[in-house]
Short mmCIF file of C-alpha atoms and ligand atoms in Angstrom, two decimals:
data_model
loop_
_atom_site.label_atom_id
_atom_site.label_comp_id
_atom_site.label_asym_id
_atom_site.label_seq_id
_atom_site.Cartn_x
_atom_site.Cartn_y
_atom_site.Cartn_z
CA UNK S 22 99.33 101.79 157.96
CA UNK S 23 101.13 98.35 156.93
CA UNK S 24 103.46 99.74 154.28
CA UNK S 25 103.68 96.42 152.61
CA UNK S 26 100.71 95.98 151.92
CA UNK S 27 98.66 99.43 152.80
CA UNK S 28 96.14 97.39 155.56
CA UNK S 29 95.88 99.97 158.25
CA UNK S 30 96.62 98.20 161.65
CA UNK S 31 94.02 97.55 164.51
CA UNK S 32 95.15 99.50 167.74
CA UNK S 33 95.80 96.98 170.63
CA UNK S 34 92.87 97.02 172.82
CA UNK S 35 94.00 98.31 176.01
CA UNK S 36 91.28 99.53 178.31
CA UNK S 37 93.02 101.99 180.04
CA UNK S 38 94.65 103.96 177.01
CA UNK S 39 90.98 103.62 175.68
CA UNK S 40 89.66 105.56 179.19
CA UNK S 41 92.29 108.14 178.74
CA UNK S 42 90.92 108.86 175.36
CA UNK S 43 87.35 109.74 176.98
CA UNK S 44 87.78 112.84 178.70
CA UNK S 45 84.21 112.95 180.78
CA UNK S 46 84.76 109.52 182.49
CA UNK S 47 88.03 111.53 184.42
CA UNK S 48 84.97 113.09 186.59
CA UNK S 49 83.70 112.94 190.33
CA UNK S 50 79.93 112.75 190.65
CA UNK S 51 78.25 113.22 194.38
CA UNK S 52 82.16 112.93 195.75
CA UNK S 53 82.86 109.65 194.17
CA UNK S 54 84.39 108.65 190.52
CA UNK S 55 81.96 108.39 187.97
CA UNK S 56 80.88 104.68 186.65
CA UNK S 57 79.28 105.50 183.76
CA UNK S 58 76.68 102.49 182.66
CA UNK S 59 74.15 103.84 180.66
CA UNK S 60 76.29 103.48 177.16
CA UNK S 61 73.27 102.16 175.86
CA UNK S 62 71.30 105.22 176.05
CA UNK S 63 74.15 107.60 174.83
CA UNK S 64 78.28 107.10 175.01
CA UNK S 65 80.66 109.26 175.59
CA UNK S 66 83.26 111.20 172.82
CA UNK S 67 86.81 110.33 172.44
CA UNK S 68 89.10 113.12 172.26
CA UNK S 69 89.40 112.53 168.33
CA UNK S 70 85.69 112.83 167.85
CA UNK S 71 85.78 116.01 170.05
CA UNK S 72 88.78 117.72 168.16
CA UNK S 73 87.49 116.91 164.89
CA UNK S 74 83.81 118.38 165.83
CA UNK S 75 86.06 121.77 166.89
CA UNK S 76 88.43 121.64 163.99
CA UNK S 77 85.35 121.91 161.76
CA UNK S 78 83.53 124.74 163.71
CA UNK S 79 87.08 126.67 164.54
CA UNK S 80 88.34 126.32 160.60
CA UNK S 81 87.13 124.67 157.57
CA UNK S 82 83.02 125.43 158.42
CA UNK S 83 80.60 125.54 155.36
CA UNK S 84 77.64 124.75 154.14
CA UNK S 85 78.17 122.06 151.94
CA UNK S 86 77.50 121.16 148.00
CA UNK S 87 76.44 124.40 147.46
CA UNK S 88 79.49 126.67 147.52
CA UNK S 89 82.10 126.82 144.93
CA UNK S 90 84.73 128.78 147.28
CA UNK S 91 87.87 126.89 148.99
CA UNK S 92 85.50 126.18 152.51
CA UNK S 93 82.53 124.97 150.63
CA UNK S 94 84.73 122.71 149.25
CA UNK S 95 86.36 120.85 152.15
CA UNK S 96 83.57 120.67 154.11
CA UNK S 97 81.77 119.25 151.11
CA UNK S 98 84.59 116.94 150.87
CA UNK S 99 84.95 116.09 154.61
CA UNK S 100 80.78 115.47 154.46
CA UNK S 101 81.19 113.03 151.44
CA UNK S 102 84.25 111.77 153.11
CA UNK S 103 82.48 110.66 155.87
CA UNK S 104 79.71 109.29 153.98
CA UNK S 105 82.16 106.79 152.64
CA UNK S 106 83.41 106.11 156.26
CA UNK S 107 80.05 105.00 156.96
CA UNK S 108 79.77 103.07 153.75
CA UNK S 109 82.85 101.22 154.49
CA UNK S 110 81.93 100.60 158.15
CA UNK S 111 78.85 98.21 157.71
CA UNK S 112 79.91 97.17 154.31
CA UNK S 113 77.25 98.84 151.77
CA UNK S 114 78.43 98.33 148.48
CA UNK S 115 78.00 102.07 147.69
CA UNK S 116 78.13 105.46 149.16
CA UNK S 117 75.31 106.89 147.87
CA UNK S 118 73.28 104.01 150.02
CA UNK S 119 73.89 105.74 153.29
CA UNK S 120 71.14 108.48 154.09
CA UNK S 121 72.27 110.92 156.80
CA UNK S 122 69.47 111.15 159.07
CA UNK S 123 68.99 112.58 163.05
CA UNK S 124 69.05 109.01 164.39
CA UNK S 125 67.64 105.90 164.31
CA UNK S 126 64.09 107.48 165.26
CA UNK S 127 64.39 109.80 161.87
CA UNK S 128 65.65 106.57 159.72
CA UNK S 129 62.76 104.38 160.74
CA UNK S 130 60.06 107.15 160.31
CA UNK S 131 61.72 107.98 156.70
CA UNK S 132 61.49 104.39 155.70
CA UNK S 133 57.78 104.16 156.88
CA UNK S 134 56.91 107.51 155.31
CA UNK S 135 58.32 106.48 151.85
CA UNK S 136 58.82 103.05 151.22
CA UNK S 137 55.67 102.08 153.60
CA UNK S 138 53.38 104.78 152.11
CA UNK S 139 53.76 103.99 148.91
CA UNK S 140 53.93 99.91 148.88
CA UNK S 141 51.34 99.72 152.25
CA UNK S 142 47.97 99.03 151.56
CA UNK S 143 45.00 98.24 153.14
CA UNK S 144 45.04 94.26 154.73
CA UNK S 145 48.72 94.97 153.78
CA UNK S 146 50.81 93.49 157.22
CA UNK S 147 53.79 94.74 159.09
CA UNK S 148 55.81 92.44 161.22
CA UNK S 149 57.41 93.70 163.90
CA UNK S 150 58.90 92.03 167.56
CA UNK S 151 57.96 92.30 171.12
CA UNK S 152 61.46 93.21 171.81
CA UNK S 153 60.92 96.78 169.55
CA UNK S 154 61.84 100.22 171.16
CA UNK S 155 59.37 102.37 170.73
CA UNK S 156 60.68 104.25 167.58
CA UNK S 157 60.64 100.71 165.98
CA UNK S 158 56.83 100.76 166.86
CA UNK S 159 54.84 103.82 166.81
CA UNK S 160 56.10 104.95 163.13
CA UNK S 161 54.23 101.62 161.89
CA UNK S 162 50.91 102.17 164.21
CA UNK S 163 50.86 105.69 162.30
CA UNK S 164 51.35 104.28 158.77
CA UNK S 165 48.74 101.60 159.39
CA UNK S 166 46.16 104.43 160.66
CA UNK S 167 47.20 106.08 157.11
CA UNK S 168 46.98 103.21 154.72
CA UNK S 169 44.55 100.77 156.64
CA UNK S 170 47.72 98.07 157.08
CA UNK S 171 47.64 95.77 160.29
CA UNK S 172 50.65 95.81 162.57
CA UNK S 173 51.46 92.19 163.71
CA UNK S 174 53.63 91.36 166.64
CA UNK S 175 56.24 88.38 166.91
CA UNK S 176 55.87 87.22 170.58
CA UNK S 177 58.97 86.59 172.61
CA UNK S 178 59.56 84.18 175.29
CA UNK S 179 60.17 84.65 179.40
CA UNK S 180 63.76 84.77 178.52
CA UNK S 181 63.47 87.34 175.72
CA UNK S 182 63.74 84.96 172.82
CA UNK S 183 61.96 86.11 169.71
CA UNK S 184 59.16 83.01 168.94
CA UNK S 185 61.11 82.06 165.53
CA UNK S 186 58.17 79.60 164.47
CA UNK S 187 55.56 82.03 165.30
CA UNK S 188 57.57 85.04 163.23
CA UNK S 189 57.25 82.13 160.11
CA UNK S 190 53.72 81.02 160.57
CA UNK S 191 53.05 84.93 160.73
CA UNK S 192 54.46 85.76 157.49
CA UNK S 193 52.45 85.30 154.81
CA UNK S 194 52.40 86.86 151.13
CA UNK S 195 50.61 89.98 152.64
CA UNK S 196 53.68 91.14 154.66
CA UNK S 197 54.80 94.21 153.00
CA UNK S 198 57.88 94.81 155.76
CA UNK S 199 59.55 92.82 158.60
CA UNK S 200 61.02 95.58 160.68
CA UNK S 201 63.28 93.86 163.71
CA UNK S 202 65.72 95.24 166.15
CA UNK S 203 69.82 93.86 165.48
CA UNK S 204 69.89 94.24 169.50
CA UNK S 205 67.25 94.58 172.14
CA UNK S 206 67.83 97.52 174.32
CA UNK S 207 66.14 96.77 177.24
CA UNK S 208 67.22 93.17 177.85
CA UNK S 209 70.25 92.89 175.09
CA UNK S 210 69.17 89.88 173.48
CA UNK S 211 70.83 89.70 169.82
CA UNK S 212 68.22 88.70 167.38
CA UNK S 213 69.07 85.54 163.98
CA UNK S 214 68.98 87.94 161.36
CA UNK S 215 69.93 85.37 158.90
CA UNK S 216 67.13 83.35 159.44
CA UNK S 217 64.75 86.28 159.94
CA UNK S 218 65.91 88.29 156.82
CA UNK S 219 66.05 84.92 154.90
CA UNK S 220 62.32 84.29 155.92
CA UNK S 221 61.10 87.48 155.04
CA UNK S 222 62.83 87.63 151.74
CA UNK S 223 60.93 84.49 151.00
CA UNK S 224 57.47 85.61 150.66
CA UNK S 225 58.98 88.81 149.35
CA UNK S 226 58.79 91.10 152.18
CA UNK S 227 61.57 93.51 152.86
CA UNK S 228 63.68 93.81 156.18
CA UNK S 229 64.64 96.82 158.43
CA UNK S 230 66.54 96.30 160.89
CA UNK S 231 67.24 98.62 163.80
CA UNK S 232 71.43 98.74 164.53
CA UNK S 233 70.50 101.07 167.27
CA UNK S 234 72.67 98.56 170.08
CA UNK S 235 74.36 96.97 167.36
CA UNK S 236 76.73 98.39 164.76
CA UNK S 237 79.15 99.42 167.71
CA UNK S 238 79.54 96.16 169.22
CA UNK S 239 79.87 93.97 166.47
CA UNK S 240 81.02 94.05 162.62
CA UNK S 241 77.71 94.21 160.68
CA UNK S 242 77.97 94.10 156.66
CA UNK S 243 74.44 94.75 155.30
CA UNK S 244 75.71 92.94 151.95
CA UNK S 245 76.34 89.82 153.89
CA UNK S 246 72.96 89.73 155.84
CA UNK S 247 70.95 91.11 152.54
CA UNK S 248 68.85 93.14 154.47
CA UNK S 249 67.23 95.96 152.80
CA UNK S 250 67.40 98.96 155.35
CA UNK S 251 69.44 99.05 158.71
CA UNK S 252 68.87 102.03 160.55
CA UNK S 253 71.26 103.81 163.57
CA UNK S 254 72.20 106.48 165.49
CA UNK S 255 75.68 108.36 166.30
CA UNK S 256 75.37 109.61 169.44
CA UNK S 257 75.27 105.79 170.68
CA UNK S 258 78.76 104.59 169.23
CA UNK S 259 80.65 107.46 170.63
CA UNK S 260 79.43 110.18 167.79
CA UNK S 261 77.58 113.39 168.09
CA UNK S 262 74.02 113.48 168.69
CA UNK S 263 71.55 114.45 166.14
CA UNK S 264 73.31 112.35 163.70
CA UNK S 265 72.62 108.84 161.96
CA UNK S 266 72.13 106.78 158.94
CA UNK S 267 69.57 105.10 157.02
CA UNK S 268 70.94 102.23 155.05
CA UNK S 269 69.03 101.27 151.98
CA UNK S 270 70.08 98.92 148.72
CA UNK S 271 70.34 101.16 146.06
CA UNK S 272 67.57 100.43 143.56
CA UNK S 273 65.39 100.16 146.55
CA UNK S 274 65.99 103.94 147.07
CA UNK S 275 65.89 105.27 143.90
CA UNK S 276 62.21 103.82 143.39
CA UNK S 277 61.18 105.61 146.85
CA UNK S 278 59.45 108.77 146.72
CA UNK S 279 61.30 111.75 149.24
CA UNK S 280 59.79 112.42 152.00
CA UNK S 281 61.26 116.31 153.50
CA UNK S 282 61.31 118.59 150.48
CA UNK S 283 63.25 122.03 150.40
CA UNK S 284 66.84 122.49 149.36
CA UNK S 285 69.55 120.06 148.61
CA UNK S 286 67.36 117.16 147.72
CA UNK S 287 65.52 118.33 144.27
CA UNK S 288 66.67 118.61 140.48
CA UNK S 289 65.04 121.52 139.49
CA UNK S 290 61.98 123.35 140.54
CA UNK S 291 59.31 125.36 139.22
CA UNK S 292 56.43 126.63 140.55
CA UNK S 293 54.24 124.60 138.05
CA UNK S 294 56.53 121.06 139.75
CA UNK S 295 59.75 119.44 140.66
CA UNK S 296 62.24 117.16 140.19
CA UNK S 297 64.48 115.28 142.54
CA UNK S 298 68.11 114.89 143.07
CA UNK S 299 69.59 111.57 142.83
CA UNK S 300 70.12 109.43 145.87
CA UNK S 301 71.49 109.89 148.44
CA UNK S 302 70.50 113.61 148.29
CA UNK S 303 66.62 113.33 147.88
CA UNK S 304 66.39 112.31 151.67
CA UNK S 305 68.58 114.64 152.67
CA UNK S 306 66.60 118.17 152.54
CA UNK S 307 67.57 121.37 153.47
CA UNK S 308 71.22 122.07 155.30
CA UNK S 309 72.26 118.44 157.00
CA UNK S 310 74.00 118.37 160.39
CA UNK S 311 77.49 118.46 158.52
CA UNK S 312 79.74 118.84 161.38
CA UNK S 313 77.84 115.63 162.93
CA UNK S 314 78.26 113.61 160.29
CA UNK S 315 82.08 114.56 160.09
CA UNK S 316 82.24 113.48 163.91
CA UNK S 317 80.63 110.40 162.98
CA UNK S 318 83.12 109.68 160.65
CA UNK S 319 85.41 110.24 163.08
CA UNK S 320 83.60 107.65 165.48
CA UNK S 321 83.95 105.25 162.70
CA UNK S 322 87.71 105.81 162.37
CA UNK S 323 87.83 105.29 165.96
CA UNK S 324 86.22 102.52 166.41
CA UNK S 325 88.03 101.05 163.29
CA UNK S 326 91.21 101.91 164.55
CA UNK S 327 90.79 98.52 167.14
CA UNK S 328 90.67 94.85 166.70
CA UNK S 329 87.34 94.57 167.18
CA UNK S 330 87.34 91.53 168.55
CA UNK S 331 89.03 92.10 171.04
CA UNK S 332 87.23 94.98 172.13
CA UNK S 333 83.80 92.51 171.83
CA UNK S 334 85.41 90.20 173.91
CA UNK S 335 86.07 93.14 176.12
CA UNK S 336 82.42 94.24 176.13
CA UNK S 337 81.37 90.16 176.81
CA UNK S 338 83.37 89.78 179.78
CA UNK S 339 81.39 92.80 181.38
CA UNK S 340 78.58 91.51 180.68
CA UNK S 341 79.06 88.46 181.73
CA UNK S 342 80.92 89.11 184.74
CA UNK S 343 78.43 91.71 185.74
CA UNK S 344 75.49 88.70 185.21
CA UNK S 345 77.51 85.98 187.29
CA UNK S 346 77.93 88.73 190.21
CA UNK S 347 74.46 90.37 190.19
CA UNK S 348 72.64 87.00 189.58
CA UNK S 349 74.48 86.19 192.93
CA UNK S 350 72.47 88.40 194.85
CA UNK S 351 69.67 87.08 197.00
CA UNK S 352 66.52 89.62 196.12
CA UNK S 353 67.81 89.93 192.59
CA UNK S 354 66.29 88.71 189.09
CA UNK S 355 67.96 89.83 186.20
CA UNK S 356 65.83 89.72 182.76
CA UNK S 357 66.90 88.93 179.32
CA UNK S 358 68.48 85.65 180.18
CA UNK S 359 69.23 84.43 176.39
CA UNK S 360 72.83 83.08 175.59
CA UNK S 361 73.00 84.90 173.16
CA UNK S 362 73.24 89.24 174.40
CA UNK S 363 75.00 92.23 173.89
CA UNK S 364 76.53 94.88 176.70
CA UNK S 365 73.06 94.73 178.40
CA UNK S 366 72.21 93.36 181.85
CA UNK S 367 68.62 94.24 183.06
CA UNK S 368 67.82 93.83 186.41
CA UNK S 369 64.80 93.85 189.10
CA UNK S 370 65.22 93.69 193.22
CA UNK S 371 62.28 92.05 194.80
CA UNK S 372 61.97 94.82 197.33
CA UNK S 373 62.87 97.91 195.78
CA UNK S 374 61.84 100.01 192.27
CA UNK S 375 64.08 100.51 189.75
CA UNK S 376 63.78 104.26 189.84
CA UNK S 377 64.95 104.14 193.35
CA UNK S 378 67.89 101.59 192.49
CA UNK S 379 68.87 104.43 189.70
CA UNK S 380 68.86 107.21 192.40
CA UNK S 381 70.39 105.70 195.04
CA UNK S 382 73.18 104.40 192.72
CA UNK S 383 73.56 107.84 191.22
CA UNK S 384 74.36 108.79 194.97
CA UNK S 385 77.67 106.36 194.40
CA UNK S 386 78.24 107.94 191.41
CA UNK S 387 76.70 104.92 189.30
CA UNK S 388 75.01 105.75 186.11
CA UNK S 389 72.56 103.09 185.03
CA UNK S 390 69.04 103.69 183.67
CA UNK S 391 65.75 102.96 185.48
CA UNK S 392 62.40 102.10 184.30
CA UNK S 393 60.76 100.75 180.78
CA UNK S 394 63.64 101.60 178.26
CA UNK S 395 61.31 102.81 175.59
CA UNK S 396 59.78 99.59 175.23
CA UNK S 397 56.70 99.81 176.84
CA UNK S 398 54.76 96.96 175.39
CA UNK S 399 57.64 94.07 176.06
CA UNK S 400 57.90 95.48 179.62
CA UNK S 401 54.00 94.43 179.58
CA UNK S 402 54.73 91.13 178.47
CA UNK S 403 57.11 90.72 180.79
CA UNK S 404 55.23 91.81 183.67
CA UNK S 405 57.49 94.59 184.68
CA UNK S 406 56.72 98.06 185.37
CA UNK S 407 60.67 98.13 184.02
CA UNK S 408 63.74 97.04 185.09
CA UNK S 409 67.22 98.65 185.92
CA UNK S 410 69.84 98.63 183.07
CA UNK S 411 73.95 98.79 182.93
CA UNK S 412 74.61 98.83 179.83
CA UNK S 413 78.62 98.22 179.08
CA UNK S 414 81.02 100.11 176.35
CA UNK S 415 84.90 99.57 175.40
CA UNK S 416 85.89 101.75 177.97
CA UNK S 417 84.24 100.47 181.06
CA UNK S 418 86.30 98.07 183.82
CA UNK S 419 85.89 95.20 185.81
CA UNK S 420 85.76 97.50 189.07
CA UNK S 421 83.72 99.50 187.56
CA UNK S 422 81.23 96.32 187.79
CA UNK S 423 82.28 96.00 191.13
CA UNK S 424 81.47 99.29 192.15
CA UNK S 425 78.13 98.66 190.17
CA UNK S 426 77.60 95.36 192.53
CA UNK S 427 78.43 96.95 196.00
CA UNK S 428 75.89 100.00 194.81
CA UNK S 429 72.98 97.31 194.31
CA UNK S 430 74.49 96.02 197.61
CA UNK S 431 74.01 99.09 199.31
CA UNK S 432 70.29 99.65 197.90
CA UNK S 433 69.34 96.33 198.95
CA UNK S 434 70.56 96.73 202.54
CA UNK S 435 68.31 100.11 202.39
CA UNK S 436 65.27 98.13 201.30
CA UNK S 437 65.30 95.52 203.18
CA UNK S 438 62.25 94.23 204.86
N1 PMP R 502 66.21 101.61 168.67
C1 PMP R 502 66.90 101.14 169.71
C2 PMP R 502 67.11 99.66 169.86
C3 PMP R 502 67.43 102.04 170.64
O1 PMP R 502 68.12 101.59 171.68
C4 PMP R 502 67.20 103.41 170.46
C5 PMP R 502 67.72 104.42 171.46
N2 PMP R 502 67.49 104.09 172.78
C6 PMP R 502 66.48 103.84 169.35
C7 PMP R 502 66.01 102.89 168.49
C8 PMP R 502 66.23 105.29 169.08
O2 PMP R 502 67.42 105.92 168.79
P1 PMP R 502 67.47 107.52 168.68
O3 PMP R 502 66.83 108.07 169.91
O4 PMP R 502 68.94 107.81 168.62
O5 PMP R 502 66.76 107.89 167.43
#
């Protein structure tokens, strides 16, 4: 902390202090050192988001909200505590806005579930983007079988540009719910939110947005972009798995039905009916994964802890040097070629698949990810079976993209014709 004037100060962004603070990149794999490029999938822990997950289970474990002994009570307090974390991290303007959830999957299914059951009806229209991962996807084809609404689809281009004027001649006073991704994870394209959320406000539809690739790369503040849910998971910016948040505006969640009932989340019951706790604690039924949200509050704190700029200019510079060497190779094609990206480079080699690029570079102890990245349908409008991914985090190196660039090397001299 500044004691003048209490503003806690950013850490300077050094990338090998960061690496020390990640135990499982110190590892061989097959005999080499790891290069671990598959971030976007799952990161790895920092040391403080490891020690605070075994503080909790070693000492102050307890169910939470429940318990009026000393136990209860911190971990109630560390829960809320981390709640606030969150709150503070994106920028909601209140606490009890942030739903703890398993993960972007759970947030976008509790949304569609609630909100979509009870404003979708039939001819009612969901918009959603070719770029969507499949959680962003199939939780809308199952309301519309429910309710009788229509799914619509913004195309996106060759590059992996969302078709802007198509997404506004598509809305219309019948969409209930534009639900886009913040970043694509296949090709890392960063999607105009302004413009989107702005558009869909205007013929009053309401906006999810999936942070999935997002909220650890770059500041988001929900008040600032006005969108109405943002949904993500923490096992992707260096947090625990099974844990993640459903943003919501406020008076947007009160008016939504629950969805889970059972413990935590109702009022009072009887057998004859019940009523429901307040927000946040009508989604959250039964016992929540409290020592995962802690940890995520500890990957917030972590992340905080840096200028985050720098550490986005870090993440660029991968990205971009990784693009400028693989784009070099003869053979090569990478996809997702928008100015505008995040951490992502997806590739293809004209004579080999990308499941064998992922095993042969997991042989140089390379770990990318092979095939269609949970996005099925924009690998069909793409034409690709699916593509091979690195996907970059704040602890990643400049050799480390070397060593990523000699691997393709290597597979290409294998495949060669
Ligand atoms: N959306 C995007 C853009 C993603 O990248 C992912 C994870 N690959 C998800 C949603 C789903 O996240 P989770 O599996 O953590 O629920």
């Amino acid at each position: 902390m500044n004691a003048k004037n209490s503003v806690p100060v950013a850490r300077a962004f050094d990338v090998e202090a960061v690496r020390r603070d990640f135990p499982a990149l110190h590892q061989q794999v097959h005999g080499h050192p790891l290069v671990y490029l598959d971030n976007a999938a799952s990161a790895h822990k920092p040391r403080a988001v490891i020690d605070t997950i075994t503080h909790y289970y070693s000492t102050d474990y307890s169910n939470v909200h429940r318990g009026l002994h000393y136990l209860s009570e911190r971990c109630s307090q560390a829960y809320e505590d981390a709640r606030g974390k969150v709150a503070s991290f994106i920028h909601a303007k209140d606490a009890r806005e942030i739903i703890f959830v398993r993960g972007t999957t759970e947030a976008i299914n509790l949304v569609a579930n609630t909100y979509g059951r009870k404003h979708v009806r039939a001819g009612d229209e969901i918009l959603i983007s070719a770029l969507e991962h499949h959680s962003n996807i199939v939780p809308w084809q199952m309301l519309c079988e429910q309710t009788g609404g229509v799914l619509k689809v913004v195309p996106v281009s060759d590059a992996g540009e969302l078709d802007l004027e198509a997404f506004e001649h598509l809305l219309s006073s019948r969409t209930r719910l534009v639900a886009v991704t913040h970043v694509s994870n296949a090709l890392g394209t960063i999607n105009p939110l302004r413009r989107i959320i702005d558009a869909a406000h205007a013929v009053g539809a309401r906006v999810l947005i999936d942070g999935a690739q997002a909220v650890h790369h770059m500041p988001v503040d929900v008040q600032d972009l006005d969108c109405d849910f943002y949904a993500f998971s923490g096992h992707k910016m260096y947090g625990p798995t099974g844990i993640g948040v459903l943003y919501g505006k406020a008076a947007l969640l009160e008016a939504m039905p629950p969805w889970q009932g059972g413990g935590e989340m109702i009022r009072e019951v009887s057998f004859e009916r019940s009523t429901y706790a307040d927000i946040p604690f009508k989604f959250e039924a039964g016992t929540p994964h409290i020592v995962g949200a802690i940890g995520l509050g500890a990957a917030v704190d972590y992340i905080s802890s840096f200028d985050r700029a720098a550490v986005a200019r870090h993440e660029h510079e991968l990205m971009t040097y990784a693009t400028e060497l693989l784009g070099s190779l003869p053979g090569l094609r990478i996809v997702g070629t928008v100015a505008n990206k995040a951490s992502i480079v997806s590739f293809v080699l004209d004579d080999a698949h990308p499941h064998d690029v992922g095993t042969i570079l997991d042989r140089y102890g390379i770990a990318v990810r092979a095939g269609h990245h949970c996005t099925m349908p924009l690998m069909n409008r793409l034409c690709l079976g699916g593509t091979t991914r690195a996907s970059f985090a704040m602890y990643n190196t400049r050799s480390e993209v070397e060593r990523l660039v000699a691997g393709v090397g290597k597979v290409m001299e294998m495949f060669r014709r």
